[in-house]
Each structure stands twice: as C-alpha cells, then as structure tokens.
Coordinates of C-alpha atoms and ligand atoms in Angstrom, one line a residue:
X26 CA 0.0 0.0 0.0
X27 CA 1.1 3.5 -0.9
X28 CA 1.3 6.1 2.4
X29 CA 2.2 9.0 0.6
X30 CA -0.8 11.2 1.2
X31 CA -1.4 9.6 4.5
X32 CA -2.6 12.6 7.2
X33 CA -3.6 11.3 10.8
X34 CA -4.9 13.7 13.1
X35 CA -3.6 13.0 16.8
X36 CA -7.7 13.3 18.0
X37 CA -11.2 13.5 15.9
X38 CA -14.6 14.5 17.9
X39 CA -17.3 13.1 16.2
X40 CA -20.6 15.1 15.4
X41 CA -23.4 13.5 13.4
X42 CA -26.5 13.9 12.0
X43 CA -28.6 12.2 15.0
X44 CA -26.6 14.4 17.2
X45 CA -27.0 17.5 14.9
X46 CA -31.2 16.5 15.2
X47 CA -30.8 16.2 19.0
X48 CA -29.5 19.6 19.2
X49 CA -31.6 21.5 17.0
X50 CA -34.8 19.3 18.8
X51 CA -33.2 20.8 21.7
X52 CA -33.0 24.3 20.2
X53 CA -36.5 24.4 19.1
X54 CA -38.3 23.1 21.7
X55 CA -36.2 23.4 25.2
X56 CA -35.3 26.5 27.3
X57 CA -32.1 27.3 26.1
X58 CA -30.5 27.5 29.9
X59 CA -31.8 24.1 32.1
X60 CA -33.8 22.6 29.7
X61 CA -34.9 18.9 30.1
X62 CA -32.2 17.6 27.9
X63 CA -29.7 19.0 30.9
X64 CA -32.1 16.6 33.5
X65 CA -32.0 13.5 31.2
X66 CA -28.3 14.0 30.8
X67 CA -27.5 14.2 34.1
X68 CA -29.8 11.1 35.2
X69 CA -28.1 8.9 32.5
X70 CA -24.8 10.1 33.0
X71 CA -25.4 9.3 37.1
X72 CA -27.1 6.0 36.1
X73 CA -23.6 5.2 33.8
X74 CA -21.4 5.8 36.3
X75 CA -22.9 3.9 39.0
X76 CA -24.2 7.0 41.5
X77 CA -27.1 8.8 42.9
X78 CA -26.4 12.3 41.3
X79 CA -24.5 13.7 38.7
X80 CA -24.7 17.8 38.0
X81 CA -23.6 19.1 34.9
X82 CA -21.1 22.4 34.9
X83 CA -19.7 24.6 32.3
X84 CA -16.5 23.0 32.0
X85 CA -14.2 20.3 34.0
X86 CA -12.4 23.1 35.6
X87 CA -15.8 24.3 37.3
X88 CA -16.8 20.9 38.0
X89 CA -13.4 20.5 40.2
X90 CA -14.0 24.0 41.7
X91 CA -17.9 23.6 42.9
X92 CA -17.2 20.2 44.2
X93 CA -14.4 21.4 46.6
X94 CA -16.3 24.1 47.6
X95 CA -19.4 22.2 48.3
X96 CA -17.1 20.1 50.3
X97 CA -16.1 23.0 52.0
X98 CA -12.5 23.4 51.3
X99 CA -11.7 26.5 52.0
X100 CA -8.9 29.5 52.8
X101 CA -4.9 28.4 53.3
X102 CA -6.9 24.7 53.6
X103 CA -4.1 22.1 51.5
X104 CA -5.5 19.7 49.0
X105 CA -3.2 16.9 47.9
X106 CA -3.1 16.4 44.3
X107 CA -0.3 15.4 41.6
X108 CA 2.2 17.8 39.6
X109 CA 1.4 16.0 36.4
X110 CA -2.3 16.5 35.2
X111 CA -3.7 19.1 33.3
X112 CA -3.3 22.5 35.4
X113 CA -6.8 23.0 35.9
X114 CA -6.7 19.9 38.7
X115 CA -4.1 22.4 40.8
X116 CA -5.6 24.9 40.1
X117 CA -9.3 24.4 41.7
X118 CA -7.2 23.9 45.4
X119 CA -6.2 27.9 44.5
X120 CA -9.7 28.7 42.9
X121 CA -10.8 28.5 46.6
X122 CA -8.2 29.9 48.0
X123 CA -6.3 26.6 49.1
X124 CA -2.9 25.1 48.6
X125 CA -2.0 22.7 46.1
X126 CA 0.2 20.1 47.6
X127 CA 2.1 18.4 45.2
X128 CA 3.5 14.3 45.2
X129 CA 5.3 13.0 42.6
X130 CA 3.5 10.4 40.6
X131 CA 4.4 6.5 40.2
X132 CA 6.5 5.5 36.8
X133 CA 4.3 2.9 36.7
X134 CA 1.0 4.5 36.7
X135 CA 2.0 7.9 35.6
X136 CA -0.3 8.7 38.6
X137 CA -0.3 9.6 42.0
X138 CA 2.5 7.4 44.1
X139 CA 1.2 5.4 47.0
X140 CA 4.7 5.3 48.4
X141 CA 5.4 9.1 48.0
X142 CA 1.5 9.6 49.7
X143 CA 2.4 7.9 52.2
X144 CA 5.2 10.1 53.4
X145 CA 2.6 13.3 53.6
X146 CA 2.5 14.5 57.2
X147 CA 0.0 17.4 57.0
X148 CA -2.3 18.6 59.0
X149 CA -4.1 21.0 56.8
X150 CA -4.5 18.8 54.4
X151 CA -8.7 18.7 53.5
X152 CA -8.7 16.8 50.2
X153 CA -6.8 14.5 47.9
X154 CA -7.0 14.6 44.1
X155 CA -5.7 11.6 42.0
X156 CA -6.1 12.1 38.4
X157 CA -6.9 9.1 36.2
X158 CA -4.5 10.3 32.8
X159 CA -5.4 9.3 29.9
X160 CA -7.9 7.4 31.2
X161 CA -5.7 5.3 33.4
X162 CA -7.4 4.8 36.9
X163 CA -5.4 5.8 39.8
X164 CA -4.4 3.6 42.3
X165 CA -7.7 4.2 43.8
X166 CA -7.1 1.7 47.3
X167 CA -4.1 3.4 48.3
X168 CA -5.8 6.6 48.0
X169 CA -8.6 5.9 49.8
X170 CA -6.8 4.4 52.6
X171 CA -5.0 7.9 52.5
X172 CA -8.0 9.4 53.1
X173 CA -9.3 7.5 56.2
X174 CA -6.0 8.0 57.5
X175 CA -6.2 11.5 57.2
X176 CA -9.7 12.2 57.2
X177 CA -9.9 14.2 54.0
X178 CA -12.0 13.9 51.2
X179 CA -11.4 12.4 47.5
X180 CA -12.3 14.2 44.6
X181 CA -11.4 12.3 41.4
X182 CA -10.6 13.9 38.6
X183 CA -12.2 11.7 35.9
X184 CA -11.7 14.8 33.1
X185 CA -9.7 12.0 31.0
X186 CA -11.3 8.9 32.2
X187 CA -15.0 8.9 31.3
X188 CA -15.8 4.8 31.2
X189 CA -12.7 3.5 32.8
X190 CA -13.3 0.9 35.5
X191 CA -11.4 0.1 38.9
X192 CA -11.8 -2.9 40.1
X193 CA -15.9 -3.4 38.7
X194 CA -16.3 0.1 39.0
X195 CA -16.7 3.4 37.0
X196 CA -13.9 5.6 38.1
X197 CA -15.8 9.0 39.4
X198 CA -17.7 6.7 41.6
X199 CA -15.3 5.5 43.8
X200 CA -14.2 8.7 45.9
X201 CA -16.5 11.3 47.3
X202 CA -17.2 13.0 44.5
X203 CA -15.9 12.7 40.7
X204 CA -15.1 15.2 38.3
X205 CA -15.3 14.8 34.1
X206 CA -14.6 17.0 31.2
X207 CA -16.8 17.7 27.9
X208 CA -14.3 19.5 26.1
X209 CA -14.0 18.3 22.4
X210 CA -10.9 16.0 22.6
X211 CA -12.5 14.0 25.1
X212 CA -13.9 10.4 24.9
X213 CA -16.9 12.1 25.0
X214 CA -18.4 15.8 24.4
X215 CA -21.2 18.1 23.9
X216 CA -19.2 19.4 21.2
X217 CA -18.6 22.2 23.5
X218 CA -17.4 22.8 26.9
X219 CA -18.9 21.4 29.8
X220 CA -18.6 19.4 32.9
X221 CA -19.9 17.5 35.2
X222 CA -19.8 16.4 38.9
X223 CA -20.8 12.7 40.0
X224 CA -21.5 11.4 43.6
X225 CA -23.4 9.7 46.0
X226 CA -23.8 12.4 48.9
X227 CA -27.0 14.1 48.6
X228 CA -25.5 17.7 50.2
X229 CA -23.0 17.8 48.0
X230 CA -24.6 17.2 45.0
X231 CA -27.4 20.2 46.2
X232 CA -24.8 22.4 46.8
X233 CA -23.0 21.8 43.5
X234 CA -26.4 22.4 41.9
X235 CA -27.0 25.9 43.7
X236 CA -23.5 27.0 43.2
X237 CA -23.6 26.5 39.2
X238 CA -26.5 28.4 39.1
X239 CA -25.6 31.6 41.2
X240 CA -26.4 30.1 44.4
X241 CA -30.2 29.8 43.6
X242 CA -32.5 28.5 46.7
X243 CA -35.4 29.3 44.4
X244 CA -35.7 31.7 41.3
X245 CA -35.4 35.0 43.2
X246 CA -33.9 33.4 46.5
X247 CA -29.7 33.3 46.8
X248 CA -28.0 30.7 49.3
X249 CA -24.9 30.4 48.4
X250 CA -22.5 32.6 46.6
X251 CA -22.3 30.8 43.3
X252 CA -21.9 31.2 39.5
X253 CA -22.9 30.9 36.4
X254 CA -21.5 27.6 35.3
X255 CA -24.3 25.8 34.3
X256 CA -24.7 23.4 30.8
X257 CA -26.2 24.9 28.1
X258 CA -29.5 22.7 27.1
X259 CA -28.1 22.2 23.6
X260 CA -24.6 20.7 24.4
X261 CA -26.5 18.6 27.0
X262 CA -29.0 17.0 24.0
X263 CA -25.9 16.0 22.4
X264 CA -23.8 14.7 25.2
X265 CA -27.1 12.8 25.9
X266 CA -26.6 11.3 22.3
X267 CA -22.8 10.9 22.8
X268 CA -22.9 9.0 26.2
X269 CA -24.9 6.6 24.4
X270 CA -21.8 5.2 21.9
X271 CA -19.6 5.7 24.9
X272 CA -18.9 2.6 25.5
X273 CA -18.7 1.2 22.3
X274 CA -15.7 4.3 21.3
X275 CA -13.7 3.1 24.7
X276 CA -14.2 -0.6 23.2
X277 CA -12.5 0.9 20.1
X278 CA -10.2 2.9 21.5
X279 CA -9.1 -0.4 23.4
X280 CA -8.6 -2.1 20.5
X281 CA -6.7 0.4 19.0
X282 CA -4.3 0.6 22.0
X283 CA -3.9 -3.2 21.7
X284 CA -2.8 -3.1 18.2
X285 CA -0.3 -0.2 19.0
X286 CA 1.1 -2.5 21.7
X287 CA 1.5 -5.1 19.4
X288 CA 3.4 -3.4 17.0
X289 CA 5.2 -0.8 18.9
X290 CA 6.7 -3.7 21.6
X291 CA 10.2 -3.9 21.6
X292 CA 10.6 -1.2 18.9
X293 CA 13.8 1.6 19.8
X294 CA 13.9 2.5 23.3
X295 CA 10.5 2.9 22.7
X296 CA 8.3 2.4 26.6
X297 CA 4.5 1.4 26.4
X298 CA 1.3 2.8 28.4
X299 CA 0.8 1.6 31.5
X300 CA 0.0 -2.2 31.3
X301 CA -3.3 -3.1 32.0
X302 CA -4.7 -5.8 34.6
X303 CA -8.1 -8.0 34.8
X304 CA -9.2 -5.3 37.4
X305 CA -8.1 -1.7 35.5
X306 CA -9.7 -1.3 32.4
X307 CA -8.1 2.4 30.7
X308 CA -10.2 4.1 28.6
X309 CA -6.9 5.5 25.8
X310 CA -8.2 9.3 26.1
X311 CA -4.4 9.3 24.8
X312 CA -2.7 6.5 23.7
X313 CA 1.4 8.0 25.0
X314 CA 4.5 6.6 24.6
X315 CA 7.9 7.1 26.0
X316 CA 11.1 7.7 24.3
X317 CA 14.7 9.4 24.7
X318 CA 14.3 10.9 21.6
X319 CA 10.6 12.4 22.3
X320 CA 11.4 15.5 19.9
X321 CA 13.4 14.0 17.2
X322 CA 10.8 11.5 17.0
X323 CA 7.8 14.1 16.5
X324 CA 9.0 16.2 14.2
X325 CA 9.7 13.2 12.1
X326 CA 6.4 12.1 12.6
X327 CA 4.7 15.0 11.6
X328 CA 6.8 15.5 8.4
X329 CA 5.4 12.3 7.7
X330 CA 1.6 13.3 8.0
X331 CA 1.3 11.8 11.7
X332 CA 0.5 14.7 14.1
X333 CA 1.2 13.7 17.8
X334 CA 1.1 15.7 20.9
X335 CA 2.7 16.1 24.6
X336 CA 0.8 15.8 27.1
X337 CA 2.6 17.3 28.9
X338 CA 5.7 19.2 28.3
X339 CA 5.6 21.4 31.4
X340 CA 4.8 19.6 34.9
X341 CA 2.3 22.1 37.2
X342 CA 5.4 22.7 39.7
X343 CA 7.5 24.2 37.1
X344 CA 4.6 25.9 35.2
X345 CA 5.9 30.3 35.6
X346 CA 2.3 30.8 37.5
X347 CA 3.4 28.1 40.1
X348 CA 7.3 28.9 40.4
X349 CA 5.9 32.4 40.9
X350 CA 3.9 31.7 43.2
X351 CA 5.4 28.9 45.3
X352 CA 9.1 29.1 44.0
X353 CA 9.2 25.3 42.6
X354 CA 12.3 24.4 41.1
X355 CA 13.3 21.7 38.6
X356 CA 14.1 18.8 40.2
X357 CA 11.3 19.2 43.2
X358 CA 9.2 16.2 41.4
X359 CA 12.0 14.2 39.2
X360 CA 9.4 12.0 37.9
X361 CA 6.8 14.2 36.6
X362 CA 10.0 16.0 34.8
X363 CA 11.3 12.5 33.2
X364 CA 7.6 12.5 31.8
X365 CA 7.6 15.8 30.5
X366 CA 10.6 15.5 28.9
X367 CA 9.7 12.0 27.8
X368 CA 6.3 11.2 27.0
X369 CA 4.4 11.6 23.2
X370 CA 1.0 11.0 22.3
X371 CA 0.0 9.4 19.0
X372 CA -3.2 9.6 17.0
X373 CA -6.0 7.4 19.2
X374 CA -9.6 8.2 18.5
X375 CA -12.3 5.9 17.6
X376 CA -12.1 6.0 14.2
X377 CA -8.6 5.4 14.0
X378 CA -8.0 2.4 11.2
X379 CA -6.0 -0.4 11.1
X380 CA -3.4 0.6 8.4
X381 CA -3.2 4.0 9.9
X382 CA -1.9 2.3 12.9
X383 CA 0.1 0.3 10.9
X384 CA 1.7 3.0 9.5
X385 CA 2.5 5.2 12.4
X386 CA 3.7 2.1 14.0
X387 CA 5.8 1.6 10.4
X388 CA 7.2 5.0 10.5
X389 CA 8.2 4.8 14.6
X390 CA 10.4 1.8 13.2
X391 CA 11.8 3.3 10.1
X392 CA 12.9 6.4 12.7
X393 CA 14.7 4.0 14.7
X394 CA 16.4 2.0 11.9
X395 CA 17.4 5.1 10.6
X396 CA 18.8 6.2 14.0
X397 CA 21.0 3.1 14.2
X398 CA 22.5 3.4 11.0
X399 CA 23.5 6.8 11.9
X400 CA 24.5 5.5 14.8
Ligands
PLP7 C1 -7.1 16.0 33.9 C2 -7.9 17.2 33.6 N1 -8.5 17.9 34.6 C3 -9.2 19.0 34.3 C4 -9.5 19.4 33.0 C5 -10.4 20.6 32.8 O1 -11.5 20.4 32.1 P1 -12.1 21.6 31.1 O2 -11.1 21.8 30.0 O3 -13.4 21.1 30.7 O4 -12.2 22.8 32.0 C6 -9.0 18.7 32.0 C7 -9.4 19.0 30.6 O5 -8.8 19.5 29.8 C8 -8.2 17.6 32.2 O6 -7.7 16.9 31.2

C-alpha cells in the first residue's frame, strides 16, 4: 500500500447527523438554559457511572472547583493532588483559596505514588486529588486508605477517564465526588465545553447544583455565593446522544491501544502505556509513549503526515504561575519532569483504522532503523 498522502490527526470529535437532530430538537423546543435535555443528561450520566447524582457544569475546571467548595474546602486549607495532570486539577485547590500540595507520581502508573503519599505529614490537608490520565485509573485503594487516614475527602478527577473501571467500578464513583470533562478532545463531548460532577452524597450534590447556578435556593432566592457555570440545554442533548456510543468508542479505543502495543513492543527505546490488569480497564483518552528521543521523533512524525502531541511538556510545579507563586524548582518532582521531557501521544480516537496504525507504527520503526544506522 502507498502512504504518501497519508494525514492522521492525533484526535477526531465526532458530530453526526442524530446528534446534529438532538440539538436543533433541543434548540427548538427546550429552554435554552436548564432545559430537560440537561435533566436526562444528568440522570443517564449518574445511572452510567454507577451513582445517585450527577450535575452538569460549564466545563471540567468548574466541576473541580464547585465540588471542593461544596465540600467545604476552604482559605490556606491544603489539597493533595499530583504535579502531572492538566493544570486545571491544581488549580481548583487555589480557585478556593487553598494550597495545592504536590506528590510525585508513580513510573508505573504515571499517577499519584502510594509510596510518595504515604510520606505526607499534614495537618491542613482537606482533600486528595488523583487524576486518572489518559484514562488510566489511579491507584484508587491506596488513595482511599489515605484518606481514612487522614480524614480528607477524595475528589477524582475523571476529566480523562470517562468509562474507565477500577476494580468493577466506574472511576468517578469511587471517591466522594468525581469530576469529568466535555471539552471536544474527550472520549466524550457536547461538542462544546462542559462538565460535570458525579456522587453519591445528597448535600453535596445540592450544593454543586446551587452553586452553578448563582447560588439559587429558588428563582429570586440566593444561598450560596455561586456562579454561572451551568450546561447549556443544547450541548447537554448532544452529550445525551454521545454517552450513548460511549462505551462502544472506549471498546474501540481499546482495541486500537492493543494493536499499537503489538506493534510498537520492543521497537527503539520505545516504553508502552501503562500495562493493564483484569481489574483496570483504561479508557486510551491518549494513547502516549515514552522515548529518549521524544522531539526528534515528533517532528519526524509529523513530516510524515502523523501529528502527535505532549501531554505534557511542562509539569504544574514548574509551570511560571506556580514557580511564581510557590518558587518550585526543577528537580522538586523528578518523575513528573522524566515524563515531561519524555512522553508523546500518537493519533488514538475511535475512528482510527488499522493501516493507519500500521503506518504510524511503520514509521516509529523506520525512525529508529534510521537512527542506528546513523549511529
Ligand atoms: C485532567 C484534567 N483535569 C481537568 C480538566 C479541565 O477540564 P475543562 O477543560 O473542561 O475545563 C481537563 C481537561 O482539559 C483535564 O484533562
């Protein structure tokens, strides 16, 4: 087969016609603002995950925020959480005026290390947030034993996990609250942003609700001091649409992640994903490798029509907002900085085909060959 004119995009939403119909449906016959398609949604996302409540937000961002304050974290209070996520986890400990404490994550996992957890002596400390990258669970039992120790709360960030499963269950549903993302590259959107907050604590889930939608008791009567963070009633009709193939696109992605195993194994110094078990089922939101020659490696892929990503290239600590702010160094979290500096992500959405697999995989070999040659 020729590959000449091959382009692979590292991510591809998807957005068709029954979801185009859901959302003009929505359009013409809903309240634009907390409409029923935002209910539904919400039940069927609760009823997927496992839990009593689930409350849609703008974004993942204000999902993590409204669920630590309805949790009531608070002023100079510490929330433990890890250095290499997206820096919108960090960020919600400061969006309440809390302290993002960080601890390095496990080479293994690429998440939050039980070992290093262990060795947190704080007394501040109010919350804990693993993040499940790339929709990897965390190491959800150490975690939780953390938190009876300590008596602080969990609050997963799911924003990259929506499907996986720890041990039998839905990760989101396993802490005391669970956060997920809508944002287009996601395993699922509502081709928009949005968000939304998962758990089985009635209170919580109240005040999440009341603190989306500026604090509202009742239409005229203010609680709470909230926001305006609420779902808009079209993205909800197609994220209503979109949780419904869920499962089948993780299934997918699965296989895809497989077949990259496969054919990456033993290839340069090339590391795989975390491995999998009979008890953690991933979900690929990004399907990343691990090389010594991360940027060598990219730019050759792209000049070969493969665009790839980092996810990410700067950890939290060493972001300028953070050394600013808490004077973090490089070296302060040495594996969160091999991952920066290692880690690439390569095309992984649903759609993804066989023999453009093959050919990424093809090319990753050809780079290597090449590089041995040249010694
Ligand atoms: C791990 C993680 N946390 C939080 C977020 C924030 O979600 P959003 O972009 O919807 O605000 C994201 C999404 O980008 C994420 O990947």
């Amino acid at each position: 087969m020729v590959f000449l004119e091959m382009k692979i995009p590292l991510a591809k939403p998807i957005f068709d016609e029954e979801m185009r119909d859901a959302a003009l449906n929505a359009l013409e016959n809903e309240r634009f603002v907390l409409g029923e398609s935002v209910l539904k949604f919400e039940e069927e996302f609760a009823r997927y995950c496992g839990v009593k409540y689930a409350v849609s937000t703008s974004s993942g961002t204000h999902a993590l925020h409204l669920s630590l304050l309805a949790l009531g974290v608070k002023l100079r209070d510490r929330v433990v959480t890890t250095p290499y996520s997206f820096i919108a986890t960090a960020n919600s400990a400061l969006h309440v005026g809390g302290v993002p404490v960080f601890v390095d994550v496990s080479m293994e996992s690429y998440n939050l290390d039980p070992k290093a957890l262990k060795e947190i002596r704080d007394d501040g400390v109010k919350a804990v947030i693993p993040v499940h990258l790339y929709g990897f669970p965390a190491d959800m039992r150490a975690i939780l034993d953390f938190a009876d120790e300590h008596g602080v709360f969990v609050v997963e960030d799911a924003c990259q996990a929506h499907g996986a499963e720890y041990f039998g269950r839905k990760v989101g549903s396993i802490g005391d609250v669970g956060c997920f993302s809508f944002y287009p590259s996601k395993n699922m959107t509502v081709c928009g942003d949005g968000g939304m907050v998962v758990t089985n604590d009635e209170e919580v889930a109240e005040r999440v609700a009341k603190l989306r939608d500026c604090g509202r008791a009742s239409h005229y009567e203010h609680d709470l001091v909230g926001f305006t963070s609420r779902l808009n009633t079209v993205n909800a009709a197609i994220g209503r649409v979109q949780l419904r193939r869920l499962d089948e696109w993780n299934r997918r992605r699965r296989r895809n992640a497989e077949l990259y195993n496969r054919l990456l194994a033993g290839v340069g110094d090339v590391i795989l994903p975390p491995a999998t078990t009979a008890e953690i089922k991933p979900v690929y939101h990004l399907y990343v490798i691990r090389t010594r020659f991360r940027d060598q490696l990219k730019s050759w892929l792209e000049k070969n029509g493969i665009q790839c990503g980092v996810h990410y290239p700067i950890p939290i600590h060493l972001q300028p907002v953070y050394r600013r702010m808490f004077g973090y160094k490089r070296g302060d979290f040495p594996n969160s900085e091999i991952l920066a500096d290692t880690v690439l992500s390569l095309p992984m959405f649903p759609e993804l085909k066989r023999d453009e697999i093959e050919y990424v995989c093809e090319k990753i070999q050809e780079f290597f060959t090449h590089k041995r040659l040249r010694g």
